[in-house]
Short mmCIF file of C-alpha atoms and ligand atoms in Angstrom, two decimals:
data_model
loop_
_atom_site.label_atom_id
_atom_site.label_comp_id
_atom_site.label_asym_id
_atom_site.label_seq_id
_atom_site.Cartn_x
_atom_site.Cartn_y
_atom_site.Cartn_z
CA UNK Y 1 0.00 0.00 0.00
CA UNK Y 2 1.56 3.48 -1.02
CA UNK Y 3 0.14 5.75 1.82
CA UNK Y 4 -1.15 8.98 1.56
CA UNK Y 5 1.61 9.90 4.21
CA UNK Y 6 3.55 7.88 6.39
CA UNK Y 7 4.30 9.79 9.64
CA UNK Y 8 6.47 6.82 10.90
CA UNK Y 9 8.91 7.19 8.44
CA UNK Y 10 8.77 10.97 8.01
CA UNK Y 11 9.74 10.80 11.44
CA UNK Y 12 11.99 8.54 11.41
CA UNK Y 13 14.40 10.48 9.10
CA UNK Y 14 15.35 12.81 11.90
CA UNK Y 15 14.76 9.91 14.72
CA UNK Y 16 18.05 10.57 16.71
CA UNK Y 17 17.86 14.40 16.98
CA UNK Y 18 14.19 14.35 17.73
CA UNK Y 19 15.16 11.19 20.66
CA UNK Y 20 17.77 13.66 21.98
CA UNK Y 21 15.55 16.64 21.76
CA UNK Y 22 12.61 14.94 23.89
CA UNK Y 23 15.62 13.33 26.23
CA UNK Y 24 16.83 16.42 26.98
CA UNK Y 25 13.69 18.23 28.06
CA UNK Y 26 12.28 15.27 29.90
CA UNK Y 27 16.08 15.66 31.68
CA UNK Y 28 15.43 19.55 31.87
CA UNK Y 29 12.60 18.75 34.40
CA UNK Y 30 11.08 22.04 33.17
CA UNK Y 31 8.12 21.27 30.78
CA UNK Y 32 6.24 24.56 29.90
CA UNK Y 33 7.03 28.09 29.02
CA UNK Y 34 11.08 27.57 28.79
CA UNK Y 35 13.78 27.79 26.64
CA UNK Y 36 12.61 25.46 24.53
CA UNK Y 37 9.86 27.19 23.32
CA UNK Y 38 12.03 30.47 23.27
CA UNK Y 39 14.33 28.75 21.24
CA UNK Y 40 11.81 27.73 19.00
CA UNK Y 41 9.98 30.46 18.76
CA UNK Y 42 13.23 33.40 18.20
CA UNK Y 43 14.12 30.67 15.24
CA UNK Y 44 10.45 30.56 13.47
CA UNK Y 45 10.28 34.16 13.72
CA UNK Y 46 13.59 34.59 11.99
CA UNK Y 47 12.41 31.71 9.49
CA UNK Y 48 9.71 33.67 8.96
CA UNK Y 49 11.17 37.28 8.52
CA UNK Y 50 8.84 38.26 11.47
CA UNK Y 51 9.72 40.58 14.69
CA UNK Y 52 7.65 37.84 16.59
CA UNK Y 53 6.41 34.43 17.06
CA UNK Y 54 4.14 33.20 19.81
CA UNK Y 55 3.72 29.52 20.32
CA UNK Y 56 0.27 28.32 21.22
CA UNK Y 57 -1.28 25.02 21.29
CA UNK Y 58 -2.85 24.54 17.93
CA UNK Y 59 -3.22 25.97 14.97
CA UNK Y 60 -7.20 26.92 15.68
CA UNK Y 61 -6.13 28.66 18.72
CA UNK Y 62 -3.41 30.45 16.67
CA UNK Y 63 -6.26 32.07 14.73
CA UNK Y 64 -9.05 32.78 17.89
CA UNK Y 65 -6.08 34.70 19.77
CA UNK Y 66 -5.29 36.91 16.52
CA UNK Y 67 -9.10 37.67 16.31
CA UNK Y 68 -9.50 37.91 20.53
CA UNK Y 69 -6.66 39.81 20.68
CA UNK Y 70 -8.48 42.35 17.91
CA UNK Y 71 -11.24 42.86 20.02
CA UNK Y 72 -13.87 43.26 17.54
CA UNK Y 73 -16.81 43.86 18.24
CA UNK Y 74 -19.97 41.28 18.16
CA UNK Y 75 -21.33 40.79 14.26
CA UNK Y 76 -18.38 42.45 12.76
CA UNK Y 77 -17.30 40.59 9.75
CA UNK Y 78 -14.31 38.66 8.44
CA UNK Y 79 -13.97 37.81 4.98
CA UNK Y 80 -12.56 34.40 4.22
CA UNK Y 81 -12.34 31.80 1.50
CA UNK Y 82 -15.90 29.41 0.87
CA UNK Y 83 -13.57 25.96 0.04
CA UNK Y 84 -10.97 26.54 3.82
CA UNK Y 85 -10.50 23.67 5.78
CA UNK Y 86 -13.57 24.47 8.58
CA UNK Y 87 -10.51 25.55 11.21
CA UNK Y 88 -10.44 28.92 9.57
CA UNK Y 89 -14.02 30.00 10.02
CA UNK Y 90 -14.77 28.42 13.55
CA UNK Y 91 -12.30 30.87 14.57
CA UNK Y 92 -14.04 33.51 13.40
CA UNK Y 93 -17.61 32.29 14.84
CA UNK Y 94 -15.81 31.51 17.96
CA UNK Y 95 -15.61 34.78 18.61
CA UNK Y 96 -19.27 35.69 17.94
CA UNK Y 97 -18.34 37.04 14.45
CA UNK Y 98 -19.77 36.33 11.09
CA UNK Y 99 -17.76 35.09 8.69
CA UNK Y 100 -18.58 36.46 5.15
CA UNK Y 101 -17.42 33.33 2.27
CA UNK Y 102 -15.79 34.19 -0.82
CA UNK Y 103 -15.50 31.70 -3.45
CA UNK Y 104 -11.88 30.93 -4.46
CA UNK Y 105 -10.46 30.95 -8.41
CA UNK Y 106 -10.51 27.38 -9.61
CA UNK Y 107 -7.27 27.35 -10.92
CA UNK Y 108 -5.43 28.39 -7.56
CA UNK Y 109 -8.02 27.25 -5.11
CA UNK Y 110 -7.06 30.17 -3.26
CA UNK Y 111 -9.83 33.37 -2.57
CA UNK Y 112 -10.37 35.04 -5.42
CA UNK Y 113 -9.41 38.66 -4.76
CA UNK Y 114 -11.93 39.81 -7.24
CA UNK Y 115 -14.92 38.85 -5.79
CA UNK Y 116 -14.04 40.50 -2.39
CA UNK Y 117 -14.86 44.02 -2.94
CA UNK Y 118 -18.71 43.22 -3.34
CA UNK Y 119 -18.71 41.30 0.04
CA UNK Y 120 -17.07 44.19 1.84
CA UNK Y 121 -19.87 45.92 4.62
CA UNK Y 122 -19.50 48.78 6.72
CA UNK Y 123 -19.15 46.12 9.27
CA UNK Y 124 -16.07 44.08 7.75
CA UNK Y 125 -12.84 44.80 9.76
CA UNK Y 126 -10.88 41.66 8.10
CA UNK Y 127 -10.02 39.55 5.05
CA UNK Y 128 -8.75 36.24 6.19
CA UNK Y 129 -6.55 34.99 3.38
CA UNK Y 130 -5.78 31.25 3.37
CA UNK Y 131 -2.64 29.91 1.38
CA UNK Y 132 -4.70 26.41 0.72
CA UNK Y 133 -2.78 23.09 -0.30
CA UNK Y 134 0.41 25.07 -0.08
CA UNK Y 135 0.36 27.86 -2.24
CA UNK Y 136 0.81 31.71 -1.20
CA UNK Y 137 -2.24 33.28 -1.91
CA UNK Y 138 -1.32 36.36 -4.26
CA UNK Y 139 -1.70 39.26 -2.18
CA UNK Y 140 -1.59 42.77 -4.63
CA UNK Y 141 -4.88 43.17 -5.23
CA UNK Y 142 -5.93 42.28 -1.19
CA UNK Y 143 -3.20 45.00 0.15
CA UNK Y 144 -5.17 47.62 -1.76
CA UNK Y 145 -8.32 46.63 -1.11
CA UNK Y 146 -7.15 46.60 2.97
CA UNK Y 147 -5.60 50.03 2.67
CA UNK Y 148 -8.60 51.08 0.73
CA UNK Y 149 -11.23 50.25 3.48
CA UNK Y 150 -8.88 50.02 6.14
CA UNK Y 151 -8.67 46.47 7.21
CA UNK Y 152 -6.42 44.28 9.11
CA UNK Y 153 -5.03 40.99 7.20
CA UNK Y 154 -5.00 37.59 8.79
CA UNK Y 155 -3.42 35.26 7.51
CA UNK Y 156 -4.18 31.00 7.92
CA UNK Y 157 -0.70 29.76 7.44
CA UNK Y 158 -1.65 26.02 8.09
CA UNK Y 159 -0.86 24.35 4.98
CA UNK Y 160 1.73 26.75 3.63
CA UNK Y 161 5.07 26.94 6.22
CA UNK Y 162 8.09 28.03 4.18
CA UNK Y 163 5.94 29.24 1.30
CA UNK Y 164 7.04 32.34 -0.30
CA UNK Y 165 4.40 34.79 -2.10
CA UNK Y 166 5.07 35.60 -5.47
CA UNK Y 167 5.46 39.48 -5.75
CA UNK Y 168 6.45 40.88 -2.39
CA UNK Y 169 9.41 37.86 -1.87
CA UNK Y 170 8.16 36.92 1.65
CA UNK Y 171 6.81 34.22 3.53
CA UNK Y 172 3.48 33.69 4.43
CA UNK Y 173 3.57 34.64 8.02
CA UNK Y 174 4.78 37.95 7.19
CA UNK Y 175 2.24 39.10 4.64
CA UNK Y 176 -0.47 40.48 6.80
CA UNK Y 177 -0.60 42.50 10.24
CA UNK Y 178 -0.68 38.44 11.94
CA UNK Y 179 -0.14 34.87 10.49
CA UNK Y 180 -1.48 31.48 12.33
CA UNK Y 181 0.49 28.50 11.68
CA UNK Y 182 -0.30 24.87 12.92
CA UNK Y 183 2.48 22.35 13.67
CA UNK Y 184 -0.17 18.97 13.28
CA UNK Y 185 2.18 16.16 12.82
CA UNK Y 186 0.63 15.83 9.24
CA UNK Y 187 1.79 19.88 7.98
CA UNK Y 188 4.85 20.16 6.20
CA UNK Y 189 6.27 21.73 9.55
CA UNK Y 190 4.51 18.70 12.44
CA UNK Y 191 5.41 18.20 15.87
CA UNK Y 192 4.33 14.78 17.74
CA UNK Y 193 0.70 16.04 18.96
CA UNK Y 194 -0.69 19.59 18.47
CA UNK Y 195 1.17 22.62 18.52
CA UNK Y 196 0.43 26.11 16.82
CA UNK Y 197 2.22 29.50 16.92
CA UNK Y 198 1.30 32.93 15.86
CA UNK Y 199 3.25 35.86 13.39
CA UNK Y 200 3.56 39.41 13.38
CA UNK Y 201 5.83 42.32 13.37
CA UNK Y 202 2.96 43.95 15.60
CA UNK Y 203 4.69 44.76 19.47
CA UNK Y 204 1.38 45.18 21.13
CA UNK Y 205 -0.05 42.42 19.19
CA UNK Y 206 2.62 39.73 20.30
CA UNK Y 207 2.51 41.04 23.51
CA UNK Y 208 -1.35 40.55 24.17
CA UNK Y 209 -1.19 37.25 22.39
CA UNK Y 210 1.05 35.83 24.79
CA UNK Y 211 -1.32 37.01 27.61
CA UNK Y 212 -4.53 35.54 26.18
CA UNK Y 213 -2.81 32.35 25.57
CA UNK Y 214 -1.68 32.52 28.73
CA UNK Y 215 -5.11 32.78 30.96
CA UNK Y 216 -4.76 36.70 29.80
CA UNK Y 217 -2.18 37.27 32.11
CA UNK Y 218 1.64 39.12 31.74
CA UNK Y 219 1.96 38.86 35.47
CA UNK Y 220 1.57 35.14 37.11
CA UNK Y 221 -2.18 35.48 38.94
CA UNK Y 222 -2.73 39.32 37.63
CA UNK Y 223 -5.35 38.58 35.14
CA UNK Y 224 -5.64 41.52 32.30
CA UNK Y 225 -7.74 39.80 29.78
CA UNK Y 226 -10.69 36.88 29.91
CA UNK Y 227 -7.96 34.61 28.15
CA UNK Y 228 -7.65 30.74 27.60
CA UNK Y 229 -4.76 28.58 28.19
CA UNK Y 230 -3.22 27.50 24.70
CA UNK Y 231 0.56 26.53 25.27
CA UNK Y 232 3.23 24.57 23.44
CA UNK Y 233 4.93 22.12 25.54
CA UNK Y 234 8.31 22.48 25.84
CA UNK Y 235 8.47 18.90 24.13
CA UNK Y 236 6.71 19.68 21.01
CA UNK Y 237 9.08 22.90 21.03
CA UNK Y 238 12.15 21.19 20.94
CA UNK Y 239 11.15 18.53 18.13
CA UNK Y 240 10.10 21.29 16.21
CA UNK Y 241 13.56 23.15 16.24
CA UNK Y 242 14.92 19.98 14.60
CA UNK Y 243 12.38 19.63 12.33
CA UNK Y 244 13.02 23.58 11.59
CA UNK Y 245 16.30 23.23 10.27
CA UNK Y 246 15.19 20.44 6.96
CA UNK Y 247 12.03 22.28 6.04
CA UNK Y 248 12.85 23.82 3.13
CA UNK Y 249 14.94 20.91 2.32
CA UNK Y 250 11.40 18.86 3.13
CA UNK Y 251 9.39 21.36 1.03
CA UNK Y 252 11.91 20.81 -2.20
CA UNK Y 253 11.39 17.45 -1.91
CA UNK Y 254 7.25 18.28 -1.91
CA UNK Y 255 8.64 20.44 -4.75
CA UNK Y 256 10.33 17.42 -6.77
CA UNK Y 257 6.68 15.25 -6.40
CA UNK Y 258 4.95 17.73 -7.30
CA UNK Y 259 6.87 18.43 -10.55
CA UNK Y 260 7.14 14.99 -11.38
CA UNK Y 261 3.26 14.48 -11.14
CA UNK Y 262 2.95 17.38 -12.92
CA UNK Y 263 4.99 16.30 -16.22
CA UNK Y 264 4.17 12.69 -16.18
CA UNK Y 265 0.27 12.52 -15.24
CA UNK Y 266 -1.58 12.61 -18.76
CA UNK Y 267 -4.97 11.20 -18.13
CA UNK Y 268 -7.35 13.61 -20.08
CA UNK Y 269 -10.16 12.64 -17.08
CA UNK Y 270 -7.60 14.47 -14.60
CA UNK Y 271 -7.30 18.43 -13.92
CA UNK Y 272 -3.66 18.59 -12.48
CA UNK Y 273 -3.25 21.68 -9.87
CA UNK Y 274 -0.89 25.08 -10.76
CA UNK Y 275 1.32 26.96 -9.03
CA UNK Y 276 2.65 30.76 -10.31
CA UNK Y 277 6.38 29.83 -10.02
CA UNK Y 278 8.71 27.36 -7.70
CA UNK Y 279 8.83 28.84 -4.36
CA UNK Y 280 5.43 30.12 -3.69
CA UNK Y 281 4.07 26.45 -3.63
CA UNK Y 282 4.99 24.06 -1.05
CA UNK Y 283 2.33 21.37 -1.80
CA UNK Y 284 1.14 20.35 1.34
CA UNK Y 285 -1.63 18.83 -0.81
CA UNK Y 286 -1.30 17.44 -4.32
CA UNK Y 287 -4.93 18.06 -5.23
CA UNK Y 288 -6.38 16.87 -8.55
CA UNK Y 289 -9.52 17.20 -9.70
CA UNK Y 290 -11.73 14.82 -11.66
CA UNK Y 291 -15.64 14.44 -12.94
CA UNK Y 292 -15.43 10.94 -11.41
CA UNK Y 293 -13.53 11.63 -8.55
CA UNK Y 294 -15.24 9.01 -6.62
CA UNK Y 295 -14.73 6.15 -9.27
CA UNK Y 296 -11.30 7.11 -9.40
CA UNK Y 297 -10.61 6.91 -5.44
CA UNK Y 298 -12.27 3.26 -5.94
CA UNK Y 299 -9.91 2.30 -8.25
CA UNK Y 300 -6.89 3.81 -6.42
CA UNK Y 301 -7.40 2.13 -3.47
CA UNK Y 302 -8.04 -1.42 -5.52
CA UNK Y 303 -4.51 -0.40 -6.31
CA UNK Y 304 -2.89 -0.21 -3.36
CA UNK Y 305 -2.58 4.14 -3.38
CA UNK Y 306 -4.57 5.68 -0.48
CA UNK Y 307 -6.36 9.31 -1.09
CA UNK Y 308 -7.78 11.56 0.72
CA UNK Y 309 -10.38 14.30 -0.35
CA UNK Y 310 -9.76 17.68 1.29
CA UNK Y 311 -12.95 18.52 1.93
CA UNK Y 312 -15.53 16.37 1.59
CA UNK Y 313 -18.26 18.59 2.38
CA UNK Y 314 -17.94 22.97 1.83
CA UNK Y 315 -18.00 24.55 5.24
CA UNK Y 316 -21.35 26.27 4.14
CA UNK Y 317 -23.15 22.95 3.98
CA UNK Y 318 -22.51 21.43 7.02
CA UNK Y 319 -24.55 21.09 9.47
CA UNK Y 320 -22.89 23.15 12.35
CA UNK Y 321 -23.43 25.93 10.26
CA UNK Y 322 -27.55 26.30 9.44
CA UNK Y 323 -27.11 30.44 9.17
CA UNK Y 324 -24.52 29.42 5.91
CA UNK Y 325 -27.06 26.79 4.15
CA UNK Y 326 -28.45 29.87 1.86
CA UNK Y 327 -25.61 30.00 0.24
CA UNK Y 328 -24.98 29.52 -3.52
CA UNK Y 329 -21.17 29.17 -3.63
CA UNK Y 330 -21.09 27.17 -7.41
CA UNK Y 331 -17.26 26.88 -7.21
CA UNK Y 332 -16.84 25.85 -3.95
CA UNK Y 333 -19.34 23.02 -4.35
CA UNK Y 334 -17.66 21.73 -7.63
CA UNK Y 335 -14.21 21.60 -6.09
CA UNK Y 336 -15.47 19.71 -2.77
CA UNK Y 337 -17.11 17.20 -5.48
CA UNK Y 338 -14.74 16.86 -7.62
CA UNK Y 339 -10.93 17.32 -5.78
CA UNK Y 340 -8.81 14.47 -4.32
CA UNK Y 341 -5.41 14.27 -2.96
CA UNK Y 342 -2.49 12.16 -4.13
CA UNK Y 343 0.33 10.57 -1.67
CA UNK Y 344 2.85 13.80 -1.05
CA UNK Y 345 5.31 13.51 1.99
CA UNK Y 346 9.54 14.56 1.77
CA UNK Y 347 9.49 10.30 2.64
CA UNK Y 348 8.27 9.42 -0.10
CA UNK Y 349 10.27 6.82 -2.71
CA UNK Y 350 10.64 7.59 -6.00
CA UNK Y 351 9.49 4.10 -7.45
CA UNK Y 352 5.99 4.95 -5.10
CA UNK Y 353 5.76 8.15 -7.01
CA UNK Y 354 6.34 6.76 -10.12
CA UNK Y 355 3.88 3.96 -9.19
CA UNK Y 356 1.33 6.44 -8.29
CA UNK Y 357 1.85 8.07 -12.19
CA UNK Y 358 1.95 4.33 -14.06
CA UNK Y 359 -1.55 3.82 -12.48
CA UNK Y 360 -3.32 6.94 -12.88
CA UNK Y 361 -2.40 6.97 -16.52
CA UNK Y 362 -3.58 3.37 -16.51
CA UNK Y 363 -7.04 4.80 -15.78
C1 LIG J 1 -4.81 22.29 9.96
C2 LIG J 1 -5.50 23.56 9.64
C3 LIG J 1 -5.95 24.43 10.65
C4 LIG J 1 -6.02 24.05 12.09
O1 LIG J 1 -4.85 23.65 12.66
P1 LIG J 1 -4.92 22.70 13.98
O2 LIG J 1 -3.53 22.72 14.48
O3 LIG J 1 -5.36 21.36 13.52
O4 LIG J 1 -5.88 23.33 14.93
C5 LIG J 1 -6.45 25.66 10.28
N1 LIG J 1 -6.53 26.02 8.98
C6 LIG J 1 -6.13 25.21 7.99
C7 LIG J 1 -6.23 25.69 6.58
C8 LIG J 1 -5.62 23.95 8.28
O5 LIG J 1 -5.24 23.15 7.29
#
């Protein structure tokens, strides 16, 4: 069986500095809000190109302390993609704000930035830009519509570590006024459990992030904010500085896959995914599309090649959201129908990915 991604041997690549990394915190006897996480998060931040990085526990938390830490105010509005993974709006509803979809462009899955301006309300105080599967969402035409009507960038970094966006030169995490990242052991940057961290070359920002995540305190028992408690164990810190230092070696790799897919996959009954240039894609997701997507995850698996389908079902129809049901969001309900993802991972053998080619084209 070729798996979609094997986290075992992903892993297992950097096995003795991760074993030293965890042996040396367990040994540290110090297991929250230490050097580790420091460390990690001076490193990321310079990774980055940021002034700051705050760790947090997840990457959903990573977006619900940018918005908290906003203070908006109750039915303001935050624009964000109609095809995210679900993460990025519950953080917005979490905080008793509406969030206002935008279909993406088909060809980049990302928002399309000309369908914004018609969604913006006197009410909107954010555009939520998502760099889906990987690929830095193209920012020009957002900056000017945020200068225009004065509104702060976020920026779901989930599925896009490393990436750099194609214009400006910079990593995502340093495009907007803050950047959520999530460290899931399945993103192209994973720790061993959930971890998270927040961007931004914002002081007052960083410095009220840390407090929210933190119970909403600066001061041990001196409680400023109603905050929550969404750390990064010292643990997950230090296996993340190793992992740190072979990312963008990991996300050439993606890079290689990707490109190899890319040239050799020539079944007419497949719709093979762009990217604008090298860098600004770091395919966390190899996502095809197909009019008999499901057929075609039948026959994969009779083959031995697991798939996934990021997302089965568009945040607007499920059924957590009834207020979103209304909506007619065409594009967005093609893509959930039709998309599926191939096996991607840095782990991955070449004579799997050339497997994976032989039997698609065998389709
Ligand atoms: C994974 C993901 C999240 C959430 O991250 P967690 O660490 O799982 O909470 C948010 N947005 C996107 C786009 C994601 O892929």
């Amino acid at each position: 069986m070729i798996k979609f991604l094997d986290l075992f041997e992903l892993n297992q690549t950097y096995r003795k500095e991760i074993d030293e990394a965890i042996s040396r915190v367990l040994d540290s006897g110090w297991y929250l809000l230490g050097k580790e996480v420091q460390n990690f998060e001076k490193k990321f931040a310079d990774f980055c190109g940021t002034k700051h990085c705050v760790a947090c526990a997840n990457g959903l938390d990573g977006l619900r302390l940018i918005i908290k830490a906003y203070d908006f105010k109750e039915n303001d509005e935050i624009i964000v993609p109609a095809n995210t993974y679900i993460a990025s709006i519950l953080a917005i509803s979490d905080n008793a704000l509406k969030p206002v979809l935008v279909e993406p462009d088909i060809n980049t899955y990302n928002i399309n930035p000309d369908l914004i301006e018609e969604k913006i309300t006197p009410n909107t105080k954010a555009i939520m830009v998502v760099h889906l599967y990987g690929q830095a969402v193209d920012m020009g035409k957002i900056y000017t519509l945020a200068q225009k009507y004065k509104l702060k960038i976020i920026e779901d970094c989930a599925q896009a570590h490393g990436a750099i966006e194609l214009y400006t030169q910079k990593r995502v995490g340093n495009l907007g006024d803050a950047g959520a990242f999530s460290f899931y052991p399945g993103k192209n940057l994973g720790c061993l459990g959930d971890g998270g961290c927040i961007t931004t070359n914002d002081d007052n920002l960083a410095q009220k992030i840390r407090a929210l995540a933190n119970y909403g305190s600066h001061i041990k028992y001196q409680n400023l904010y109603k905050g929550l408690n969404s750390r990064l164990d010292e643990i997950q810190a230090g296996v993340l500085s190793v992992k740190l230092k072979y990312l963008d070696e990991d996300n050439q790799k993606r890079r290689e896959i990707a490109n190899f897919y890319r040239t050799h996959i020539n079944n007419p009954k497949i719709i093979l995914p762009q990217s604008q240039d090298d860098k600004s894609h770091v395919w966390h997701l190899f996502v095809i599309r197909s009019k008999q997507r499901d057929e075609l995850q039948k026959y994969l698996e009779k083959n031995q090649i697991q798939t996934i389908i990021h997302y089965p079902i568009p945040p607007h129809k499920q059924e957590c959201y009834p207020e979103l049901h209304h909506l007619n969001l065409h594009i967005s309900e093609q893509i959930h129908e039709e998309v599926l993802s191939l096996p991607i991972s840095p782990a991955m053998q070449d004579t799997q990915v050339k497997k994976v080619v032989e039997i698609l084209n065998a389709w």
